[in-house]
PDB file of C-alpha atoms and ligand atoms in Angstrom:
ATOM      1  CA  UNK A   1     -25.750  68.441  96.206  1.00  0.00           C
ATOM      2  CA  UNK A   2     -22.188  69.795  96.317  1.00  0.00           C
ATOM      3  CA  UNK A   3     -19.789  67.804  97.728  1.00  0.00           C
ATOM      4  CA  UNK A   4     -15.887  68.941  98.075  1.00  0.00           C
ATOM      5  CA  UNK A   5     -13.782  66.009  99.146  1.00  0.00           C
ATOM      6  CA  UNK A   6     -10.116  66.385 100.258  1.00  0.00           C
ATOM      7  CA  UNK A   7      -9.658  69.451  98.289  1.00  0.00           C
ATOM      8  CA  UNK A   8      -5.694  70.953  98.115  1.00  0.00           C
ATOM      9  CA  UNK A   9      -5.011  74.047  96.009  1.00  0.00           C
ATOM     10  CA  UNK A  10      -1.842  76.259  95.712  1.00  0.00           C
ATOM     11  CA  UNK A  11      -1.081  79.276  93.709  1.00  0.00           C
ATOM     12  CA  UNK A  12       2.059  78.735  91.879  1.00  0.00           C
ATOM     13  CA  UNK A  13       4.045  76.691  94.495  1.00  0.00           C
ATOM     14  CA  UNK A  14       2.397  77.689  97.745  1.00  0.00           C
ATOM     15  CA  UNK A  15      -0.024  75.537  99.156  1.00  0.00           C
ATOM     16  CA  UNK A  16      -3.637  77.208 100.309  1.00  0.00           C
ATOM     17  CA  UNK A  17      -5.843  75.065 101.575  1.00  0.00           C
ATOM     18  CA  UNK A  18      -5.182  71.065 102.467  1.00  0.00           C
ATOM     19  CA  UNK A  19      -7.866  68.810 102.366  1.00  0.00           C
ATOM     20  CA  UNK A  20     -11.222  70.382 102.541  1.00  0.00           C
ATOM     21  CA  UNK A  21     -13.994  68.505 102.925  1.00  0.00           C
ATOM     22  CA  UNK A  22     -17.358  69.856 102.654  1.00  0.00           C
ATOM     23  CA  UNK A  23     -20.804  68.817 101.745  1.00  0.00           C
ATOM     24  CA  UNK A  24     -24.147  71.047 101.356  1.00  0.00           C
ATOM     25  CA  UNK A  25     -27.548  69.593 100.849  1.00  0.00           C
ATOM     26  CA  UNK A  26     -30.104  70.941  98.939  1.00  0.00           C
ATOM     27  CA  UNK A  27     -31.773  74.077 101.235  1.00  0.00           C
ATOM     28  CA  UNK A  28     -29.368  74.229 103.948  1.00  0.00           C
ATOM     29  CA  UNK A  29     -27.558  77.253 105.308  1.00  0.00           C
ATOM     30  CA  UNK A  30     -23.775  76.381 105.682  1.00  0.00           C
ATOM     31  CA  UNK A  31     -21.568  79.663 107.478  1.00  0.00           C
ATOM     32  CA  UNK A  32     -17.801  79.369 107.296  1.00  0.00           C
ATOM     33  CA  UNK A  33     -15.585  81.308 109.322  1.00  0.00           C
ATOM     34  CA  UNK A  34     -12.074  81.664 110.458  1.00  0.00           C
ATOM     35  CA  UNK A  35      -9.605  84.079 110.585  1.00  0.00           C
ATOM     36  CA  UNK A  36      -8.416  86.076 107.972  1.00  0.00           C
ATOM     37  CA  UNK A  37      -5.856  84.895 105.707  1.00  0.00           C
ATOM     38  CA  UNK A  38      -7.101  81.314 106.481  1.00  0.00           C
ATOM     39  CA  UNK A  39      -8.024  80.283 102.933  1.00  0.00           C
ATOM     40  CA  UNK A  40     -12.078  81.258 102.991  1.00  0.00           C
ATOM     41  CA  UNK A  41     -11.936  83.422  99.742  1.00  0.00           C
ATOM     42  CA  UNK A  42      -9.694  81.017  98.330  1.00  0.00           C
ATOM     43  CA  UNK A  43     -11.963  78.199  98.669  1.00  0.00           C
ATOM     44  CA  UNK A  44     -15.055  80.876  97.436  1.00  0.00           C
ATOM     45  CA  UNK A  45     -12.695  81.116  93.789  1.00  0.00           C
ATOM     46  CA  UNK A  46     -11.381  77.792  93.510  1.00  0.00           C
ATOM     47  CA  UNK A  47     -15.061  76.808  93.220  1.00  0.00           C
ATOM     48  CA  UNK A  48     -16.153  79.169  91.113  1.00  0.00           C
ATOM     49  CA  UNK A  49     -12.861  78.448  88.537  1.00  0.00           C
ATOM     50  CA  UNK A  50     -10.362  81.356  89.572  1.00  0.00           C
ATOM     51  CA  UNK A  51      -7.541  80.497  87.196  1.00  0.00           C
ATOM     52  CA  UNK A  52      -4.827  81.340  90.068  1.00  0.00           C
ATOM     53  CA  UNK A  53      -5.746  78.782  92.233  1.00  0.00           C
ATOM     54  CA  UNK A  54      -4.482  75.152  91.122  1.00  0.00           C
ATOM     55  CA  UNK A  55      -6.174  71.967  92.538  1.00  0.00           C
ATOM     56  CA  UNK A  56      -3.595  69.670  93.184  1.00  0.00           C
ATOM     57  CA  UNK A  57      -5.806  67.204  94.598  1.00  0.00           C
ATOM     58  CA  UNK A  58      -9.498  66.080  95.354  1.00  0.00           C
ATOM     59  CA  UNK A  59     -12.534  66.635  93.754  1.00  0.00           C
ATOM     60  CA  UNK A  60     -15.682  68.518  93.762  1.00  0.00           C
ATOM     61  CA  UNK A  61     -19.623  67.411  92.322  1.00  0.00           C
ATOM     62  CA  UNK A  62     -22.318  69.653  92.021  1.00  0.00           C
ATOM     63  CA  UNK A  63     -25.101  67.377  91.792  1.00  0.00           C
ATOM     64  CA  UNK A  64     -23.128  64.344  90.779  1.00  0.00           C
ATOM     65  CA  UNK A  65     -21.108  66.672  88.215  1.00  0.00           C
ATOM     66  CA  UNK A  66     -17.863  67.142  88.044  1.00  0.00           C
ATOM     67  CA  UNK A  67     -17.617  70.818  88.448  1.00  0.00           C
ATOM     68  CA  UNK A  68     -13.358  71.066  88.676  1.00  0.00           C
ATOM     69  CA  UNK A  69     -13.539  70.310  85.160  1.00  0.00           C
ATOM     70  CA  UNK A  70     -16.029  72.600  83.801  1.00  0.00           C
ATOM     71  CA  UNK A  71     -15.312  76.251  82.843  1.00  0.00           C
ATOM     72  CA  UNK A  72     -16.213  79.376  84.900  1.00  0.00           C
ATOM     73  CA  UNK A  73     -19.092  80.182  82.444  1.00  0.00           C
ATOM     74  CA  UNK A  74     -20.714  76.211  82.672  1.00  0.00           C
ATOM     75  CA  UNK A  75     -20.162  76.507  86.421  1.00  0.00           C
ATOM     76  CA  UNK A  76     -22.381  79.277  86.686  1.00  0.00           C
ATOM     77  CA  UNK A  77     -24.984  78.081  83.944  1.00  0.00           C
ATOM     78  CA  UNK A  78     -25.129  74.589  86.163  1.00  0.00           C
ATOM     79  CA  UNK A  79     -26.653  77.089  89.132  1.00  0.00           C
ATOM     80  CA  UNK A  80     -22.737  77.949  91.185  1.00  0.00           C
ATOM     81  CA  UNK A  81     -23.333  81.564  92.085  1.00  0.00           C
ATOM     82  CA  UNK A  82     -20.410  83.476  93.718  1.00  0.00           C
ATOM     83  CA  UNK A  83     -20.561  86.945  95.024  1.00  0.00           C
ATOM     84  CA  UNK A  84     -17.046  88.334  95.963  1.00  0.00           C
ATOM     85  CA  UNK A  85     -15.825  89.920  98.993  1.00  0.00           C
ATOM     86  CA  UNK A  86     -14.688  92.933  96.833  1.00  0.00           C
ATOM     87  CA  UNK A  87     -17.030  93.538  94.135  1.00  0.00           C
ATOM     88  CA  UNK A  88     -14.583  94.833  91.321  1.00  0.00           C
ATOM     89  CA  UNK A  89     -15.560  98.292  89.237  1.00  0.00           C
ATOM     90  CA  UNK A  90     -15.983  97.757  85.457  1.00  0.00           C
ATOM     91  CA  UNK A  91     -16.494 101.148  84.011  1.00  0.00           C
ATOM     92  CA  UNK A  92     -17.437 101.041  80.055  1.00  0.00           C
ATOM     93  CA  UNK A  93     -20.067  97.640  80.966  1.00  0.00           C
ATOM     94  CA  UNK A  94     -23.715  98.993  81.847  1.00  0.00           C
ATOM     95  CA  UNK A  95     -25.593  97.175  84.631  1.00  0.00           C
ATOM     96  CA  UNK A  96     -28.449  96.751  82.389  1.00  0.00           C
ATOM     97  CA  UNK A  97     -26.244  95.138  79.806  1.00  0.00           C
ATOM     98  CA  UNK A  98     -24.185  93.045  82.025  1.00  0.00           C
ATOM     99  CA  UNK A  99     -27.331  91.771  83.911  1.00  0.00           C
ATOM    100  CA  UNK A 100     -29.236  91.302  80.529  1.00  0.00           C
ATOM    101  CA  UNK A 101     -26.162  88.739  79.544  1.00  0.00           C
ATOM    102  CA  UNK A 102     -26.050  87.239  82.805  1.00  0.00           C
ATOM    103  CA  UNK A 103     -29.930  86.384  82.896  1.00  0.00           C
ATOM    104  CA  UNK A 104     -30.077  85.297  78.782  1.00  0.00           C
ATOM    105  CA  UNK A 105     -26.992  82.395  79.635  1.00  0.00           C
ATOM    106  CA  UNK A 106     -29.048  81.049  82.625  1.00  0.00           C
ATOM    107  CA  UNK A 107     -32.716  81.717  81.514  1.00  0.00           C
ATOM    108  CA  UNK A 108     -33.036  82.933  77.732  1.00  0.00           C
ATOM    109  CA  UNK A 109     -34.418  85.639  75.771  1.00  0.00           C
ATOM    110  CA  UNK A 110     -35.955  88.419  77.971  1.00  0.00           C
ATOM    111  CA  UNK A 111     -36.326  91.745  77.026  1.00  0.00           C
ATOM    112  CA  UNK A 112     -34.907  95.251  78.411  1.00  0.00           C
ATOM    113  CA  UNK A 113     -38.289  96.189  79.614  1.00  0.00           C
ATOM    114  CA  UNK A 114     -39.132  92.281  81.049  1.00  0.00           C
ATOM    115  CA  UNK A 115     -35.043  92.664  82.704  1.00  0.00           C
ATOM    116  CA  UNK A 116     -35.610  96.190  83.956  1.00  0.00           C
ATOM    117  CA  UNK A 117     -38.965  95.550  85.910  1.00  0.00           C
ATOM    118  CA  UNK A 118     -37.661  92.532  87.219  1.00  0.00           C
ATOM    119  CA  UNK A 119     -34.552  94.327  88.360  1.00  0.00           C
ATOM    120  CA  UNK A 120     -35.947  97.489  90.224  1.00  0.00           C
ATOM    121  CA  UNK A 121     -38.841  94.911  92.098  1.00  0.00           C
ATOM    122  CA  UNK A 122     -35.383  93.778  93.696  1.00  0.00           C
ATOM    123  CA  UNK A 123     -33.964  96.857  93.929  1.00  0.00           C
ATOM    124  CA  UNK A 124     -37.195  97.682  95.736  1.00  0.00           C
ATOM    125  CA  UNK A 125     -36.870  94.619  97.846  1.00  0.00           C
ATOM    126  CA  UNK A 126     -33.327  95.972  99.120  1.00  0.00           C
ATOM    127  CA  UNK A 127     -34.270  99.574  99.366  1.00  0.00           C
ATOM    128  CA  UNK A 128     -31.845 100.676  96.425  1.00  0.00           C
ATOM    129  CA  UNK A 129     -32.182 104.068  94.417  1.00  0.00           C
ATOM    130  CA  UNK A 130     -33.394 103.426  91.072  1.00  0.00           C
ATOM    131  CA  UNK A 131     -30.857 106.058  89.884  1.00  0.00           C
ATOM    132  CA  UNK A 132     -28.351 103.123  90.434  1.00  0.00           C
ATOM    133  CA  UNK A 133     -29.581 100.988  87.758  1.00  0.00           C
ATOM    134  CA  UNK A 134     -28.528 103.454  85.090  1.00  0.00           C
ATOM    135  CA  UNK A 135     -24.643 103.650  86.206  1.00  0.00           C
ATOM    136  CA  UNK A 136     -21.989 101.617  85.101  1.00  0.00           C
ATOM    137  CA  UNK A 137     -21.505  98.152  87.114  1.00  0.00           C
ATOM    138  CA  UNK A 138     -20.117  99.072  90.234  1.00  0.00           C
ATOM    139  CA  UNK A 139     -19.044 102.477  89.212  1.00  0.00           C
ATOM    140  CA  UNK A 140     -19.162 105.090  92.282  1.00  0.00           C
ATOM    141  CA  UNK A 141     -21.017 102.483  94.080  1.00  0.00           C
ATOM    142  CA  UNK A 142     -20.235 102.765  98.288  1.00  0.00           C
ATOM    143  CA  UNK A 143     -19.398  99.194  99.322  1.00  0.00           C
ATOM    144  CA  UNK A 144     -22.849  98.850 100.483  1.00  0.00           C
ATOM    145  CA  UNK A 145     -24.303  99.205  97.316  1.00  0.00           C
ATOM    146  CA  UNK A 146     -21.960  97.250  95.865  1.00  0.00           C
ATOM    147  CA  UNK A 147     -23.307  94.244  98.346  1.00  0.00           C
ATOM    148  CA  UNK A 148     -26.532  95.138  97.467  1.00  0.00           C
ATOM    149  CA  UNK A 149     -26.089  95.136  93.759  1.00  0.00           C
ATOM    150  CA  UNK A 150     -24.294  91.282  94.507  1.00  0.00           C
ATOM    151  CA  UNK A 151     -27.701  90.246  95.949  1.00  0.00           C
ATOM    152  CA  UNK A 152     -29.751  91.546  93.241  1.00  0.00           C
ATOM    153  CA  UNK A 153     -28.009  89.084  90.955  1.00  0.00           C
ATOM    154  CA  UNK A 154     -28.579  86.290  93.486  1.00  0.00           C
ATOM    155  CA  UNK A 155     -32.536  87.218  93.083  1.00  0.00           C
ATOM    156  CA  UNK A 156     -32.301  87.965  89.722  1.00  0.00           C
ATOM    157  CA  UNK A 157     -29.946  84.208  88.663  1.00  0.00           C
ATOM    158  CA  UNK A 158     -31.909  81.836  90.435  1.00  0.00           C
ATOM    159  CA  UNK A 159     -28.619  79.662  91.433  1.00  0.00           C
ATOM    160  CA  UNK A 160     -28.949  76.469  93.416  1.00  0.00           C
ATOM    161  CA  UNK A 161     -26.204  77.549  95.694  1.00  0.00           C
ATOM    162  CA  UNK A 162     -24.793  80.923  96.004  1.00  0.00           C
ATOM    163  CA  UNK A 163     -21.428  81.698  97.956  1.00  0.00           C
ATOM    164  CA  UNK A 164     -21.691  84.622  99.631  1.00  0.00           C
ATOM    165  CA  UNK A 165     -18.093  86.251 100.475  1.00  0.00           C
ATOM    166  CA  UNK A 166     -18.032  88.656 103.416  1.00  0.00           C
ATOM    167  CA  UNK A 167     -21.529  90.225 101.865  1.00  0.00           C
ATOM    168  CA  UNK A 168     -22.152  91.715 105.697  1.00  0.00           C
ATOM    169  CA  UNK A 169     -18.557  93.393 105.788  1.00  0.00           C
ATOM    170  CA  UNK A 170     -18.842  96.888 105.789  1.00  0.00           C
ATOM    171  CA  UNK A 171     -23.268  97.512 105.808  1.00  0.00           C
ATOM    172  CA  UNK A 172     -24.538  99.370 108.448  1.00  0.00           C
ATOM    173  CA  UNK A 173     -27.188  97.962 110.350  1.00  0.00           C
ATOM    174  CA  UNK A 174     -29.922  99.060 108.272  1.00  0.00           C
ATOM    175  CA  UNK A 175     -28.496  97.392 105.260  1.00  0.00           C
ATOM    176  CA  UNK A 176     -27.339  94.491 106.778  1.00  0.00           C
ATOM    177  CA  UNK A 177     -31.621  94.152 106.964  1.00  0.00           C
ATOM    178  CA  UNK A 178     -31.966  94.733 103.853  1.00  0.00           C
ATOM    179  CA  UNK A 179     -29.594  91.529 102.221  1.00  0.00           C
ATOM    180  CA  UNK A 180     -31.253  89.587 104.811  1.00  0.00           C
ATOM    181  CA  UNK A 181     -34.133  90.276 103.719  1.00  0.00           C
ATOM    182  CA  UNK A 182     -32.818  89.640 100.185  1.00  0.00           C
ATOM    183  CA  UNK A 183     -31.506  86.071 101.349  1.00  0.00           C
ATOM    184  CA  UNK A 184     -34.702  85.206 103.193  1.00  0.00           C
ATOM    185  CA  UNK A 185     -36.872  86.291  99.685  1.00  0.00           C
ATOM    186  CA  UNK A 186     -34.773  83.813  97.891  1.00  0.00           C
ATOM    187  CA  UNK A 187     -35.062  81.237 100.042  1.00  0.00           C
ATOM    188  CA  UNK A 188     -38.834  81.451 100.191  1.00  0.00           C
ATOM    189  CA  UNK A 189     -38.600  81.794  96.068  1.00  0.00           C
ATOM    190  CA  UNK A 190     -36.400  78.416  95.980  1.00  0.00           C
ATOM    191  CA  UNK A 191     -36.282  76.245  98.832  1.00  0.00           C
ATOM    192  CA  UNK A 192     -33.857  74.565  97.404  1.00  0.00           C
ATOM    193  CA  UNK A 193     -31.587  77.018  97.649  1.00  0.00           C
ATOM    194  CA  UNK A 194     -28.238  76.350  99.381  1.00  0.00           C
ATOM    195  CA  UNK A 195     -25.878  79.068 101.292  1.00  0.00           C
ATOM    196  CA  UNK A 196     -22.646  79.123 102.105  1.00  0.00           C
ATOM    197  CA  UNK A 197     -21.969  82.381 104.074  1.00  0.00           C
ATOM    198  CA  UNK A 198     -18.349  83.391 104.800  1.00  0.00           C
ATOM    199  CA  UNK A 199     -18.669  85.922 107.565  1.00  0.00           C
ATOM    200  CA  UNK A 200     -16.606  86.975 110.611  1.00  0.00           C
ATOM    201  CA  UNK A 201     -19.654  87.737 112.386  1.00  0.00           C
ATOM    202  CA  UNK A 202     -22.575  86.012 114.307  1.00  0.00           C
ATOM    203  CA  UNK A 203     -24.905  89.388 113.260  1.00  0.00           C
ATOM    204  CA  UNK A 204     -25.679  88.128 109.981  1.00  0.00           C
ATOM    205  CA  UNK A 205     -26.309  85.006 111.435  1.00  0.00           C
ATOM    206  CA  UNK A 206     -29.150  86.093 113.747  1.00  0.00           C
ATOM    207  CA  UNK A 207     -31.318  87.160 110.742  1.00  0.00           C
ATOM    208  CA  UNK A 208     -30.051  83.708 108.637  1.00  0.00           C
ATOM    209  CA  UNK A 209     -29.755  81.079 111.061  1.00  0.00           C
ATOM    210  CA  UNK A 210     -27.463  78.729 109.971  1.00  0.00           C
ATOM    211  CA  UNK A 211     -28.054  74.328 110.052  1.00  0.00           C
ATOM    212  CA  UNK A 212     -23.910  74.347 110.392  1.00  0.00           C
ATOM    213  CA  UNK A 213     -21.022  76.153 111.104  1.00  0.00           C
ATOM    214  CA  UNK A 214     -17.530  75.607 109.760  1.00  0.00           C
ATOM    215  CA  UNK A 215     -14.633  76.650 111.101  1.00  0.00           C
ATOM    216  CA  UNK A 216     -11.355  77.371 108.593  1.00  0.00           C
ATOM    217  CA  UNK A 217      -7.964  77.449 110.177  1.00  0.00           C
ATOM    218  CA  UNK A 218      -4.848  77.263 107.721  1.00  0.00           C
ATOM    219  CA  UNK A 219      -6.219  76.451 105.320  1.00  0.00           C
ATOM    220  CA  UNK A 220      -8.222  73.492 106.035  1.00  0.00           C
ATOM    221  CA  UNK A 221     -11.798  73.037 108.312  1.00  0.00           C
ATOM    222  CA  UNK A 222     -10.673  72.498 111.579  1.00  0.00           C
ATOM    223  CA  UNK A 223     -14.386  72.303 113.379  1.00  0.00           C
ATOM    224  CA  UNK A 224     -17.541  72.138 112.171  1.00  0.00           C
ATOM    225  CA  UNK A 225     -20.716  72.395 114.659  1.00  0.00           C
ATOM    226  CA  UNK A 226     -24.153  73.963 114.515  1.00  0.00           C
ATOM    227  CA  UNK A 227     -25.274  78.032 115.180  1.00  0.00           C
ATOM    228  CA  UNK A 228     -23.721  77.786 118.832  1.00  0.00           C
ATOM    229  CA  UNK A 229     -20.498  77.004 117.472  1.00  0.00           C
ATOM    230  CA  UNK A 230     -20.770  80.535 116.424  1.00  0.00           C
ATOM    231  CA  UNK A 231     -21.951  81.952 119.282  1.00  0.00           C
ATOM    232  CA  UNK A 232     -19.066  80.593 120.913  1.00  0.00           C
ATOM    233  CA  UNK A 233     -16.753  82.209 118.675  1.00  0.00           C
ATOM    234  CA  UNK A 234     -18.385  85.538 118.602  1.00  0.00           C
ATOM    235  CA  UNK A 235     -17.784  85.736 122.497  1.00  0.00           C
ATOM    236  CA  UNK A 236     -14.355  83.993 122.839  1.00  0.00           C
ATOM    237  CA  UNK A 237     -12.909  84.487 119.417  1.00  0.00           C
ATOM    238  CA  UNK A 238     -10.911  81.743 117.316  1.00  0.00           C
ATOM    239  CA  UNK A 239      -8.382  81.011 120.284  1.00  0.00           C
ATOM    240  CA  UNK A 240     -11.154  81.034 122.620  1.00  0.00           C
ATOM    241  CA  UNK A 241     -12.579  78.375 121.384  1.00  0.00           C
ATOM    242  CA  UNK A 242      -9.282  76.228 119.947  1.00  0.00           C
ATOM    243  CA  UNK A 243      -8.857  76.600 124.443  1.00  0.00           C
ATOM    244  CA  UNK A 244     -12.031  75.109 124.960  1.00  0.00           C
ATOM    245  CA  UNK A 245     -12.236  72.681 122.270  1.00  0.00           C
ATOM    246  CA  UNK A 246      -8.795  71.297 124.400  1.00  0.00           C
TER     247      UNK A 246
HETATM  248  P1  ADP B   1      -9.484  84.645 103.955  1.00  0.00           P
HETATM  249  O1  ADP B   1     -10.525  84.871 102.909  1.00  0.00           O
HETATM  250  O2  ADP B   1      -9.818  83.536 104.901  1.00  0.00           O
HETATM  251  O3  ADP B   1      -9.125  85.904 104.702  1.00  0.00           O
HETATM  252  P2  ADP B   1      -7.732  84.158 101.688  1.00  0.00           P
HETATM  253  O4  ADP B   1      -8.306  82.986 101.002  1.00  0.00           O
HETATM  254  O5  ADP B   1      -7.954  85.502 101.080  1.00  0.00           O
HETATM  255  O6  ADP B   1      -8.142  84.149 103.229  1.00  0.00           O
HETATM  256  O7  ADP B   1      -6.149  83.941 101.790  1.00  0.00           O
HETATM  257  C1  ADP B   1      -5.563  82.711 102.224  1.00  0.00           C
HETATM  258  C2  ADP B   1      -4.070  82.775 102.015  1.00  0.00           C
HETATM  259  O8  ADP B   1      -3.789  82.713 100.627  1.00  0.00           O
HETATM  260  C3  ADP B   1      -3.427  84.058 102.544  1.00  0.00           C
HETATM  261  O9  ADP B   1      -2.167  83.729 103.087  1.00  0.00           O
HETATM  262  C4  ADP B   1      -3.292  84.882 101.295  1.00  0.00           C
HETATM  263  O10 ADP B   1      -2.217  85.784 101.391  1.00  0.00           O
HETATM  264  C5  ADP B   1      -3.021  83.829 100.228  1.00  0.00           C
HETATM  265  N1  ADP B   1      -3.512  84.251  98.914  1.00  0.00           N
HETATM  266  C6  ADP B   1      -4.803  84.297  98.525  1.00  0.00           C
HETATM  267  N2  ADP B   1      -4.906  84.731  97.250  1.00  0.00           N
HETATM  268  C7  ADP B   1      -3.646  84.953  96.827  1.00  0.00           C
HETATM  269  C8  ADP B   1      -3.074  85.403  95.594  1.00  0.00           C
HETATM  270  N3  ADP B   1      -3.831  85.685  94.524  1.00  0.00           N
HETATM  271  N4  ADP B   1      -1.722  85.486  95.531  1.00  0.00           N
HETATM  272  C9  ADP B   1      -0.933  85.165  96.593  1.00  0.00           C
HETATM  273  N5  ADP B   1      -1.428  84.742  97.780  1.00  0.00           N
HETATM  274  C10 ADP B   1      -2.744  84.641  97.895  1.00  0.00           C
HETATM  275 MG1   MG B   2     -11.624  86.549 102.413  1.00  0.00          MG
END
């Protein structure tokens, strides 16, 4: 379904990631790690369209499209769904309003009391006060909430693949459950759904078990395995494993 093939990309001159080669079939559960700084965000906005980053090279299809050359907006409408590491706060825009828009380009006409039941079934579904729903997006939100708020657009969108940046940094234990959950509910809804979790950490990956495992190093994927791979890393850490691998 969306296949990345010897992807480069550089802001201004600097060169972020070098060949990247990735591809995600239809239901699968892809988790990329790596250490920080090694180009996993960057590869989470060059897909969706971040106008910093500038392919230099390779291409990417999202069921057969070409999705390098379609705007942000069309990405999203052809089922890309990103949900950033750092949710940004965007006082003045109303979550109703801003989730109302969102739904209407993907699905159509619904209606604020069709959008709002919807909505507070998945706040519901992620144990999130209802009070919430009435703020501006993101505004006061802990970064918990914020995660939470991500996930309720994942439920709400219906995507056919959803990125998922760091969406476990940062929740207690309790709410870590809780997007699980969210992530497993999905799933069930759409079987077709694909994931592509960036995470540091295996604990996400015991409630979401994973068909692969990528590592990133500099910029490129240097290893690719299945859920031990992560295992592996959780215990021994990047270098750990870069020893063993040798
Ligand atoms: P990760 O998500 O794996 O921690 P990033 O993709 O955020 O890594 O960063 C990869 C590299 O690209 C880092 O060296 C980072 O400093 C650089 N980088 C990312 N975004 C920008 C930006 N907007 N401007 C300058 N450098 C950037
Ligand atoms: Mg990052």
């Amino acid at each position: 379904m969306l296949h990345i093939s010897n992807l480069s990309v550089s802001i201004d001159e600097l060169s972020i990631l070098n060949n990247v080669n990735l591809n995600i079939a239809p239901g699968t559960i892809h988790a990329l790690m790596g250490p920080n700084g090694s180009g996993k965000s960057s590869l989470a906005l060059t897909l969706m369209g971040h106008p910093t980053y500038k392919v230099r090279d390779g291409s990417v299809c999202l069921d057969k499209k070409d999705l390098l050359s379609l705007s942000v907006h069309k990405r999203a409408q052809h089922g890309l769904f990103l949900s950033f590491q750092q949710p940004l706060e965007i006082s003045g825009v109303p979550i109703a309003s801003f989730l109302k828009a969102s739904y209407e380009s993907m699905h159509g006409h619904i209606t604020p009391t069709e959008l709002k039941e919807k909505v507070l079934f998945y706040f519901d579904l992620l144990n999130m006060d209802h009070a919430l729903f009435y703020r501006n997006l993101h505004e006061g939100f802990s970064g918990g909430q914020k995660k939470k708020l991500e996930m309720v657009q994942l439920l709400l969108l219906k995507p056919k693949i959803a990125i998922l940046d760091e969406i476990d940094s940062g929740l207690d234990v309790d709410a870590l459950q809780d997007v699980a959950k969210g992530l497993n509910f999905a799933r069930q809804e759409n079987p077709e759904l694909s994931l592509l979790l960036i995470t540091h950490y295996q604990r996400i990956l015991n409630y979401i078990k994973p068909d692969h495992v990528h590592i990133m190093q500099k910029g490129t994927i240097s290893t690719s395995g299945d859920h031990c791979l992560a295992q592996h890393i959780e215990q021994h850490g990047y270098d750990g494993y870069i020893d063993a691998a040798n």
